[in-house]
Structures are given as C-alpha cells and as structure tokens.
PDB file of C-alpha atoms in Angstrom:
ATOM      1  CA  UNK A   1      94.871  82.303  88.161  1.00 80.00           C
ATOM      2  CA  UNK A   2      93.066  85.960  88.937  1.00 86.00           C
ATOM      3  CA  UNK A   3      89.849  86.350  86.550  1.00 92.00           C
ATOM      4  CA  UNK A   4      88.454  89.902  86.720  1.00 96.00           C
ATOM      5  CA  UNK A   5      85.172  90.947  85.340  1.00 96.00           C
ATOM      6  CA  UNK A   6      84.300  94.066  84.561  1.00 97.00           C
ATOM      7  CA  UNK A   7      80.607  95.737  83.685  1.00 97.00           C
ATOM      8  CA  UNK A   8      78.545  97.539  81.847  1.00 97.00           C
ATOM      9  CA  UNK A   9      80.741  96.576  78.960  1.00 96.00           C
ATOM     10  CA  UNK A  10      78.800 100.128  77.528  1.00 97.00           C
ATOM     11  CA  UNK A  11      77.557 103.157  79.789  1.00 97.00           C
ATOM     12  CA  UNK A  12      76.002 106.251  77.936  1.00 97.00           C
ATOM     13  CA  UNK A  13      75.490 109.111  80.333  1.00 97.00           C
ATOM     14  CA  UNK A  14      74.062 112.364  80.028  1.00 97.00           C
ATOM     15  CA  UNK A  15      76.846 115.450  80.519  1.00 97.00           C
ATOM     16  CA  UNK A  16      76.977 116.251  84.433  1.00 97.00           C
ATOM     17  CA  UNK A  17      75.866 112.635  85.613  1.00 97.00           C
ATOM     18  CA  UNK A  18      77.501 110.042  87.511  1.00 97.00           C
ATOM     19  CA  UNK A  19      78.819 107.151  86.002  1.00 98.00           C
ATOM     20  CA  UNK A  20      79.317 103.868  88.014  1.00 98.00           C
ATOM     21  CA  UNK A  21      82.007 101.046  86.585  1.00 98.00           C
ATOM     22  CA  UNK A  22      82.001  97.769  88.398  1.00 98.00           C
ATOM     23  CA  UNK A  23      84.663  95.034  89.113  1.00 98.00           C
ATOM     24  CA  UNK A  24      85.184  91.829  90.560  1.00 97.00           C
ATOM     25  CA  UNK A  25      87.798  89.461  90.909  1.00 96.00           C
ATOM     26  CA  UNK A  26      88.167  85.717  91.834  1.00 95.00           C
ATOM     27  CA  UNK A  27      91.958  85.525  93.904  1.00 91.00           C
ATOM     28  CA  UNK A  28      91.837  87.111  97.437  1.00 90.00           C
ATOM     29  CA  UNK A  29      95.175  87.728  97.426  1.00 89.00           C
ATOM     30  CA  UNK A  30      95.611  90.351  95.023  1.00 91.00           C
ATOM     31  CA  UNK A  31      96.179  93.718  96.807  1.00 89.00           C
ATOM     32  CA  UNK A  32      96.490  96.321  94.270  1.00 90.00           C
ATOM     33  CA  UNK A  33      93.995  97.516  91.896  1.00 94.00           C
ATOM     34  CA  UNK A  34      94.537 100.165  88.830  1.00 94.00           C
ATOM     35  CA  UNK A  35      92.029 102.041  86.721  1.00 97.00           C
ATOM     36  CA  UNK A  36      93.398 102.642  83.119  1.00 96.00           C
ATOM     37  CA  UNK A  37      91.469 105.417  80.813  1.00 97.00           C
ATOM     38  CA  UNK A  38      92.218 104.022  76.984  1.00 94.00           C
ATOM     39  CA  UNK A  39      90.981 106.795  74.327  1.00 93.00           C
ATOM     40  CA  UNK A  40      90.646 106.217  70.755  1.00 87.00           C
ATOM     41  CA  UNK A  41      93.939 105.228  69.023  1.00 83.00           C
ATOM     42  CA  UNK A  42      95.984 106.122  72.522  1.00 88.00           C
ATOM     43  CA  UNK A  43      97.603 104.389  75.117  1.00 91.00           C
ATOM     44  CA  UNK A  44      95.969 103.277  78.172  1.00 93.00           C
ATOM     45  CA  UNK A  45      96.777 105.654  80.953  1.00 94.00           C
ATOM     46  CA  UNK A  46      96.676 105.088  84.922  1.00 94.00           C
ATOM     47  CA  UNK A  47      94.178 107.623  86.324  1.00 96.00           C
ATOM     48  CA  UNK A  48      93.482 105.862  89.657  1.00 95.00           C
ATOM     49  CA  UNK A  49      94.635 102.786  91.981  1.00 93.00           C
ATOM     50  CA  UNK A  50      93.797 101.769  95.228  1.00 92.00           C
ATOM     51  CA  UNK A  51      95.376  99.052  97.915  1.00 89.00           C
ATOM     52  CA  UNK A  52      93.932  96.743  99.665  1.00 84.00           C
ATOM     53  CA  UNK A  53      94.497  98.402 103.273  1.00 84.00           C
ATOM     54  CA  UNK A  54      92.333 101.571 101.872  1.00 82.00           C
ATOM     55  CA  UNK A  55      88.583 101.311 101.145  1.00 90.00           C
ATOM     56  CA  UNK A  56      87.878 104.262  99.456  1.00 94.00           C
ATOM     57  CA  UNK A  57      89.865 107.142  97.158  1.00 94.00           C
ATOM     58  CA  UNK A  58      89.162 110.033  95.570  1.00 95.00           C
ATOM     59  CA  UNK A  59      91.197 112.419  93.334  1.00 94.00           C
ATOM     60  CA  UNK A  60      89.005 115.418  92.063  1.00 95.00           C
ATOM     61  CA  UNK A  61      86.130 113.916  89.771  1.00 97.00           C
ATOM     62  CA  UNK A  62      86.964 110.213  89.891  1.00 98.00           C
ATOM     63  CA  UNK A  63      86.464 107.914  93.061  1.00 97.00           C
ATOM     64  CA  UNK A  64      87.538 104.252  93.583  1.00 97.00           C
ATOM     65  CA  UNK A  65      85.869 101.979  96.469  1.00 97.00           C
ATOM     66  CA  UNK A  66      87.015  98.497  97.365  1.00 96.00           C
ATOM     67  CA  UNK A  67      85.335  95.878  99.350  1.00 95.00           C
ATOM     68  CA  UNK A  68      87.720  93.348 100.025  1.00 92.00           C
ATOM     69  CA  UNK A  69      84.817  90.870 101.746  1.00 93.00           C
ATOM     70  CA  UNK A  70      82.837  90.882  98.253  1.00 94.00           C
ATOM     71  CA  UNK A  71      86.134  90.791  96.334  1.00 95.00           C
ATOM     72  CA  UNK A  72      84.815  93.647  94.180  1.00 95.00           C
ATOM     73  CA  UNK A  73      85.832  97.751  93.115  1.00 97.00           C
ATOM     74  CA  UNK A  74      84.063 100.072  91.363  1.00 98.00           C
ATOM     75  CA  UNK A  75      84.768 103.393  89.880  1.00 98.00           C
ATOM     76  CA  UNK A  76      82.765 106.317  89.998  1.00 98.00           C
ATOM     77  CA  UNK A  77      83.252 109.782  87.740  1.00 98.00           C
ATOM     78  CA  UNK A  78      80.974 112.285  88.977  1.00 97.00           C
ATOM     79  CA  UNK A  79      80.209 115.367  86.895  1.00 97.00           C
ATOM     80  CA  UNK A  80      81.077 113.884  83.732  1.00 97.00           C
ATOM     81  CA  UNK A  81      82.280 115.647  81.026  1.00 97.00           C
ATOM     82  CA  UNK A  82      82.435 115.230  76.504  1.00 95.00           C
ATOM     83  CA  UNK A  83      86.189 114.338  77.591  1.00 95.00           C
ATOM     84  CA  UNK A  84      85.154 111.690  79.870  1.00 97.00           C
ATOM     85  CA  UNK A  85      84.394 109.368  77.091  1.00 97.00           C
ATOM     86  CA  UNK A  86      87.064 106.411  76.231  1.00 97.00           C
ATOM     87  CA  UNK A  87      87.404 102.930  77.092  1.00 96.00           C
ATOM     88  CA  UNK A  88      87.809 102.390  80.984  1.00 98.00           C
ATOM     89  CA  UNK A  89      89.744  99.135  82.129  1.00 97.00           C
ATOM     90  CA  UNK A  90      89.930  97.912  85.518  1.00 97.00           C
ATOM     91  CA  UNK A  91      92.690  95.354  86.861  1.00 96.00           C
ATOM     92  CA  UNK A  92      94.042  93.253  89.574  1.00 94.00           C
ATOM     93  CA  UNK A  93      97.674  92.341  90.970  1.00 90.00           C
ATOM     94  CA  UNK A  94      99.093  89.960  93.941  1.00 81.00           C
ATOM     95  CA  UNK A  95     101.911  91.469  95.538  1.00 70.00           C
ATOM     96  CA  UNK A  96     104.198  89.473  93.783  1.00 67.00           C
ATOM     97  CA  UNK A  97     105.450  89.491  90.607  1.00 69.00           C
ATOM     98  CA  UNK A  98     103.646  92.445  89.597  1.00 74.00           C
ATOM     99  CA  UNK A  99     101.290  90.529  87.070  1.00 84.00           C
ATOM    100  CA  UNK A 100      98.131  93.034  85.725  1.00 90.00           C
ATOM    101  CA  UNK A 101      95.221  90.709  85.407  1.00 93.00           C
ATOM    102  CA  UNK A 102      92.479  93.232  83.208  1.00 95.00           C
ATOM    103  CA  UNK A 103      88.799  92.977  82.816  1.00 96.00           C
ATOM    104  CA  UNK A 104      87.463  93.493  79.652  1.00 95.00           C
ATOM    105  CA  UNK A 105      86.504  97.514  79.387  1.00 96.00           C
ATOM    106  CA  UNK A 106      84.206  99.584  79.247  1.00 97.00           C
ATOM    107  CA  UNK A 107      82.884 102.019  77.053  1.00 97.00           C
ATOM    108  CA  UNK A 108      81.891 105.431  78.428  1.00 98.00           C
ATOM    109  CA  UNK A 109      79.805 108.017  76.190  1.00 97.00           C
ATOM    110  CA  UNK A 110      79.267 111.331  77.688  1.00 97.00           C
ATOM    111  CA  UNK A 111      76.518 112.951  75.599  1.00 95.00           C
ATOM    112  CA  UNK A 112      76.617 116.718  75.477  1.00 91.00           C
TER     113      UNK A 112
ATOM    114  CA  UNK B   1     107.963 113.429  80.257  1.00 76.00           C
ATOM    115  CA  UNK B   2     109.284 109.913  79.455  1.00 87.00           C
ATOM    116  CA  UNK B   3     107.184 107.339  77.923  1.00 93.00           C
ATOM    117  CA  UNK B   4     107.711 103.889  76.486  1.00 96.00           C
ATOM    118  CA  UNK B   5     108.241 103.876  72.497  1.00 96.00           C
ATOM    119  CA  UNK B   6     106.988 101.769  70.164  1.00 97.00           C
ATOM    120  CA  UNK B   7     106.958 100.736  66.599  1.00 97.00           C
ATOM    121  CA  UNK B   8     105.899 100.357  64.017  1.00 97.00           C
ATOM    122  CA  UNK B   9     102.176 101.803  64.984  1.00 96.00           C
ATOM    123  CA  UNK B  10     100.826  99.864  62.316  1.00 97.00           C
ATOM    124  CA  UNK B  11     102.109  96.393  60.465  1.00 97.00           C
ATOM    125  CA  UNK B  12     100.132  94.579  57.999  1.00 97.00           C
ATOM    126  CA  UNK B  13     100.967  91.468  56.881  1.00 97.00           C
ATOM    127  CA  UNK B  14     100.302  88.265  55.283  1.00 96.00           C
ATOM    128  CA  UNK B  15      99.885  84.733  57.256  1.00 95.00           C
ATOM    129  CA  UNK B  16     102.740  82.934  57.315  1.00 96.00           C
ATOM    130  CA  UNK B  17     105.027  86.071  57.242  1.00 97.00           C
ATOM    131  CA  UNK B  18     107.348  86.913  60.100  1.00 97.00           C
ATOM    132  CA  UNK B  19     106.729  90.304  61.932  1.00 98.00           C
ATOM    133  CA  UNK B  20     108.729  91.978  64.634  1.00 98.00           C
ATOM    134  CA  UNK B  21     107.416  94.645  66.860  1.00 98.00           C
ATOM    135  CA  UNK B  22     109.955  96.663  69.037  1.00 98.00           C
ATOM    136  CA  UNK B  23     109.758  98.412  72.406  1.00 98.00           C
ATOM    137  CA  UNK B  24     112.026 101.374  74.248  1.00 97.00           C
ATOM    138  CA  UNK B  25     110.753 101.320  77.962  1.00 96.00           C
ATOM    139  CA  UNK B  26     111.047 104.610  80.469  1.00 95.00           C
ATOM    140  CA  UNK B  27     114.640 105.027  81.142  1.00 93.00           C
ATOM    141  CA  UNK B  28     115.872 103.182  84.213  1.00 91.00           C
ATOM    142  CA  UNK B  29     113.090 101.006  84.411  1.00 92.00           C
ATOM    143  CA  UNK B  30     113.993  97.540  85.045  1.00 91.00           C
ATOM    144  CA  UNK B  31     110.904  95.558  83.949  1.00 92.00           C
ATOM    145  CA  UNK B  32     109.017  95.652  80.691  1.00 95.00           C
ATOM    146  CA  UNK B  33     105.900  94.215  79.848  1.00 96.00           C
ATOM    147  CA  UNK B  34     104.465  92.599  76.143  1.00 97.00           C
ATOM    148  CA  UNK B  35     100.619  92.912  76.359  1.00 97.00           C
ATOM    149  CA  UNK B  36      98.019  91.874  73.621  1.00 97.00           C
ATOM    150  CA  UNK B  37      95.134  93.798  73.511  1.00 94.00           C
ATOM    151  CA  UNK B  38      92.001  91.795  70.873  1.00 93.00           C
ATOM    152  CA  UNK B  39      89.501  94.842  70.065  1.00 88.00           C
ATOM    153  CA  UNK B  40      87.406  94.814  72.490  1.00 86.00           C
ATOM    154  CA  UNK B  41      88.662  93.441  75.102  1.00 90.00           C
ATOM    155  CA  UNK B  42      91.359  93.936  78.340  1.00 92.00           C
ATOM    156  CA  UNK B  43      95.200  93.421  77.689  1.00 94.00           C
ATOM    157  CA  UNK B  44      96.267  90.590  78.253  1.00 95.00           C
ATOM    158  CA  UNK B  45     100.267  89.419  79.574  1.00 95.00           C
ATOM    159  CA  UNK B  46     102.096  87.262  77.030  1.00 97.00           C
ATOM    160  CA  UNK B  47     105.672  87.665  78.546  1.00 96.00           C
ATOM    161  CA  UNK B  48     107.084  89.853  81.280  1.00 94.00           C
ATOM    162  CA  UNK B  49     110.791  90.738  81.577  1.00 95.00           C
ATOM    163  CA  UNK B  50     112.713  92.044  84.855  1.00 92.00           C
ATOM    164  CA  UNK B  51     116.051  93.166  83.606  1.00 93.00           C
ATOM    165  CA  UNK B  52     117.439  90.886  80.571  1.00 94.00           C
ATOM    166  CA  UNK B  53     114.871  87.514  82.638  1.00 94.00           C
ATOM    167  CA  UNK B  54     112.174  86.418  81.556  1.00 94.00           C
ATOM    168  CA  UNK B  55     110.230  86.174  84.470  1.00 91.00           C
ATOM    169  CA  UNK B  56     106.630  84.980  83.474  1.00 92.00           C
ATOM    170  CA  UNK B  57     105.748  83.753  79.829  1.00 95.00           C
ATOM    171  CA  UNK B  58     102.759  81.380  81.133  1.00 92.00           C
ATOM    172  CA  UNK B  59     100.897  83.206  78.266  1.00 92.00           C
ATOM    173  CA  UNK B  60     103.344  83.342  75.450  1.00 95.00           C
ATOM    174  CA  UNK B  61     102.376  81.215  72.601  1.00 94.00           C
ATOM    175  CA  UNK B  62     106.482  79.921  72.606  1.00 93.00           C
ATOM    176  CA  UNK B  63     105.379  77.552  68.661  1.00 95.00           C
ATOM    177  CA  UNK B  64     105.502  81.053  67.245  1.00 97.00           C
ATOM    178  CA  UNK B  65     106.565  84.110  69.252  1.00 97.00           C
ATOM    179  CA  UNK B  66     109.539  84.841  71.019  1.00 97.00           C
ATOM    180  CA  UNK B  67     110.645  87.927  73.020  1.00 97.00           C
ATOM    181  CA  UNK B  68     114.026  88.894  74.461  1.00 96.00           C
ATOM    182  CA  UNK B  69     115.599  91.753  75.775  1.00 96.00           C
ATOM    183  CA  UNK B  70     118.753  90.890  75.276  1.00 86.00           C
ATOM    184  CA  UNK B  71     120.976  94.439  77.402  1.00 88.00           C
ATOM    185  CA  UNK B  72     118.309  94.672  79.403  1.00 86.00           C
ATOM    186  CA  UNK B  73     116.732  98.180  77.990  1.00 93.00           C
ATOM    187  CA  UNK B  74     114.717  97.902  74.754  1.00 96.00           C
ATOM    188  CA  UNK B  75     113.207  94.322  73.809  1.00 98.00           C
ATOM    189  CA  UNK B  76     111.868  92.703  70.615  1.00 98.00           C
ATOM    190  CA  UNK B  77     108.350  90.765  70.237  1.00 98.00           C
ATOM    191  CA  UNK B  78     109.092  88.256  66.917  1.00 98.00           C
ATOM    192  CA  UNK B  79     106.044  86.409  65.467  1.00 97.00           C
ATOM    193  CA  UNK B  80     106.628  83.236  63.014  1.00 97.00           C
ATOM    194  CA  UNK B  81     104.334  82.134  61.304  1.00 97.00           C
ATOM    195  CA  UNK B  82     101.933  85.460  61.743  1.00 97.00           C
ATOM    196  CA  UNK B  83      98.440  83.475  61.668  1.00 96.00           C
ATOM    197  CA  UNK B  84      94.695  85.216  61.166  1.00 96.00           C
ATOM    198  CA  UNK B  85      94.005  84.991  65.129  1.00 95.00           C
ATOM    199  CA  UNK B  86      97.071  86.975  65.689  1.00 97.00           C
ATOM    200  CA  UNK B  87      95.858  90.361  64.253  1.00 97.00           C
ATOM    201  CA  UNK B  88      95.480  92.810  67.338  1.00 96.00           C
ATOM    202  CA  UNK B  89      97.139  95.456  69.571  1.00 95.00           C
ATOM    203  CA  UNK B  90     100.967  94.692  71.003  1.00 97.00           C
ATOM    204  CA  UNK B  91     101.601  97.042  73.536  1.00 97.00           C
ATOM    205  CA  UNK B  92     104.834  97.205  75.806  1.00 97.00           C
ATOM    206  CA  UNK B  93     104.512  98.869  79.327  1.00 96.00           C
ATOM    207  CA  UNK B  94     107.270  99.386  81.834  1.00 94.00           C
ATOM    208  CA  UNK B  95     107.736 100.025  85.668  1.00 91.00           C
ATOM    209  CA  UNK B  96     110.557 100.779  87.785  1.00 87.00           C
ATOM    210  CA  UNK B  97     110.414  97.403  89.814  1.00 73.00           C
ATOM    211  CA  UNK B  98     107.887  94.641  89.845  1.00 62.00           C
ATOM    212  CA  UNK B  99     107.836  93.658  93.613  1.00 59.00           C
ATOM    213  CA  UNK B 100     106.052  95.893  96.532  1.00 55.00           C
ATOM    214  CA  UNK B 101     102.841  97.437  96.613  1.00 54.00           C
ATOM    215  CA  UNK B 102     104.035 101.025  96.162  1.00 58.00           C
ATOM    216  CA  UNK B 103     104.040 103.373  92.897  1.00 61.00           C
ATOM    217  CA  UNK B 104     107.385 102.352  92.235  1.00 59.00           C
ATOM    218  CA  UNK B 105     105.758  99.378  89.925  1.00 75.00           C
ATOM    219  CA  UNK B 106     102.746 101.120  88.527  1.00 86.00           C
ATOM    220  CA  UNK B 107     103.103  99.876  84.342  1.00 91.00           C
ATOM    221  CA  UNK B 108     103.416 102.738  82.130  1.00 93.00           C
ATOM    222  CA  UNK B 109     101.977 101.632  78.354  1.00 95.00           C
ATOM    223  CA  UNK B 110     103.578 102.342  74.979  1.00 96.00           C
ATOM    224  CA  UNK B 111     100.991 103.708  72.350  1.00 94.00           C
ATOM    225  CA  UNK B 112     101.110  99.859  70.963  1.00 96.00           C
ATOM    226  CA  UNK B 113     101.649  98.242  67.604  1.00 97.00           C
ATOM    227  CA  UNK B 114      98.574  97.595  65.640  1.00 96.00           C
ATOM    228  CA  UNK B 115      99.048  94.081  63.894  1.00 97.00           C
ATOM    229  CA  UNK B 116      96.467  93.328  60.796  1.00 97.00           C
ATOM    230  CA  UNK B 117      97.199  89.463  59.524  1.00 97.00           C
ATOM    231  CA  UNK B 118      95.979  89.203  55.895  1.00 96.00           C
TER     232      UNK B 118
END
C-alpha cells in the first residue's frame, strides 16, 4: 500500500520567514495530493491540493510543488504569520477509491 | 456552511466497556469516512463507506469495532471491548463522491471524538 513520510516532524520559524514542509510517497500511482492545516482541538482543514498533471500551485501565502520523478511534494508558507502555527499534514490518493494515505504532521511555531 | 457533526467530543471510559461514536456527514454527500488519529501522528482509514457499502475496511480492527451506515446518511463507529491502545481521536470526514480526480471528492473532517480508555 501508499506509505507517505512527512518532515521536519517540528519547524520553529521566526514571524515573516519561509517555512518549507516536505513529503514523499512510495506508490507512483497516486495522483492527488492534499495539505490539511489541524489547529489545537480543531478539525483538520484542506488549505491546498495539487494533481499530478500540475507541478506547481500557489494560492496567496501558501505554495505546493510536486515532482512526480522523485515521488515527493513540499509545501511552502511564505511570510508567516502567529496564525500560521498548527499541525500541518500532508497526504496521498490513487485515483480510485478515494483512499487518503497521511504522513505523520508537522508542527509549525511562528514566533512573534 | 455545512460541516460534518460529531459526538460526543469527548468519551472516557473504562477497558472492557462498549463505546459508540456517531457521525452526520455534509448533506448530499454520498461517502463518509471513519479516521483514527493517535496524538501525534497522521489519520489513519479504518473503514470507508460510499452510500449504505462498505467499500474498504482493510484497516478496521472487525474482533472489536464495527461501523454501519445503515440509510445511507449518518453512520455509527461501535467499539467492544474498548482496550488501552484504543484511546485516540475518531474523526468522520465526508465527500461528495469518491471516484475522479476533481474537487468533487475532496474529504471534509468532523471536529472528531476524543476517546480516553481507562
């Protein structure tokens, strides 16, 4: 089955920097791939996906790139902000069946 | 704006106990989604419904829990025995459709039910 991994499981950045989240995943044929933004006690919410036809998207402050070769995404928040900070999860689905596969988080801090 | 209902938000109980955990999906959507989430780490599928199916329950430790969603529309997560290694997050997502590549499937998650085995 699809096995995604997902780093820094932390990242502590400094108010206005960049912060980098990186993803891989083991089954070529997944084609879709979500970001989910999990704050304390809340649900996780979908703030960015891309498919596997696109390389790159951006919407305001957040930017996703995929590199199908490498079989890896990342996600980049530029400009980061106190309300930045929550647990990001990545993921990974094959067409069918519609079956999330998650890596295991990440931890943002913004420090003001 | 819709959103997928849960509860309870919070169940503690004792090992051996039965618990239930129920879920209201987005109107109209046709598949729903039981996820458990350990702290710490990614959710994780235990049984996925489209309509009143069960389409995938690979995950779904079947000794002890059971799901159905019997109409179609809400669904019920049932634990029996509740064990130790069972205490987490149960969260319930659902999408419009579950085949396609479009934003007609993207999961929508319920605020989840926090489970504390005793």
């Amino acid at each position: 089955g699809e096995n995604v991994e997902q780093h820094p499981s932390t990242l502590s950045v400094q108010e206005g920097d960049s912060a980098v989240i990186k993803c891989t995943y083991s089954d070529s044929a997944s084609n879709y791939f979500p970001w989910y933004k999990q704050e304390l006690g809340k649900r996780p919410q979908l703030i960015i996906d891309i498919r596997s036809n696109v390389g790159e998207k951006k919407d305001q402050r957040i930017a996703v790139t995929l590199n199908k070769t490498a079989k890896h995404f990342s996600l980049h928040i530029t400009e980061t902000q106190p309300e930045d900070s929550a647990v990001y999860f990545c993921a990974a689905r094959k067409a069918a069946g519609n079956k999330l596969t998650f890596g295991g988080g990440t931890r943002v801090l913004v420090k003001p | 704006e819709a959103e997928v209902a849960q509860s309870p938000r919070y169940k503690i109980t004792e090992k051996s106990q039965a618990v239930a955990f129920w879920c209201d999906p987005i109107s109209g959507h046709a598949t729903l989604y039981w996820y458990r989430q350990i702290l710490g780490q990614g959710p994780e599928l235990l049984v996925q419904f489209q309509d009143e199916s069960v389409v995938d329950d690979s995950q779904l430790p079947k000794d002890r829990f059971s799901a159905e969603r019997l109409k179609g529309v809400d669904s019920t997560l049932k634990i029996q025995p509740a064990e130790l290694g069972d205490s987490a997050m149960y969260l319930c997502a659902s999408s419009p459709t579950s085949g396609g590549s479009g934003r007609a499937n993207t999961q929508y998650f319920g605020p989840g039910t926090r489970l504390t085995v005793l």
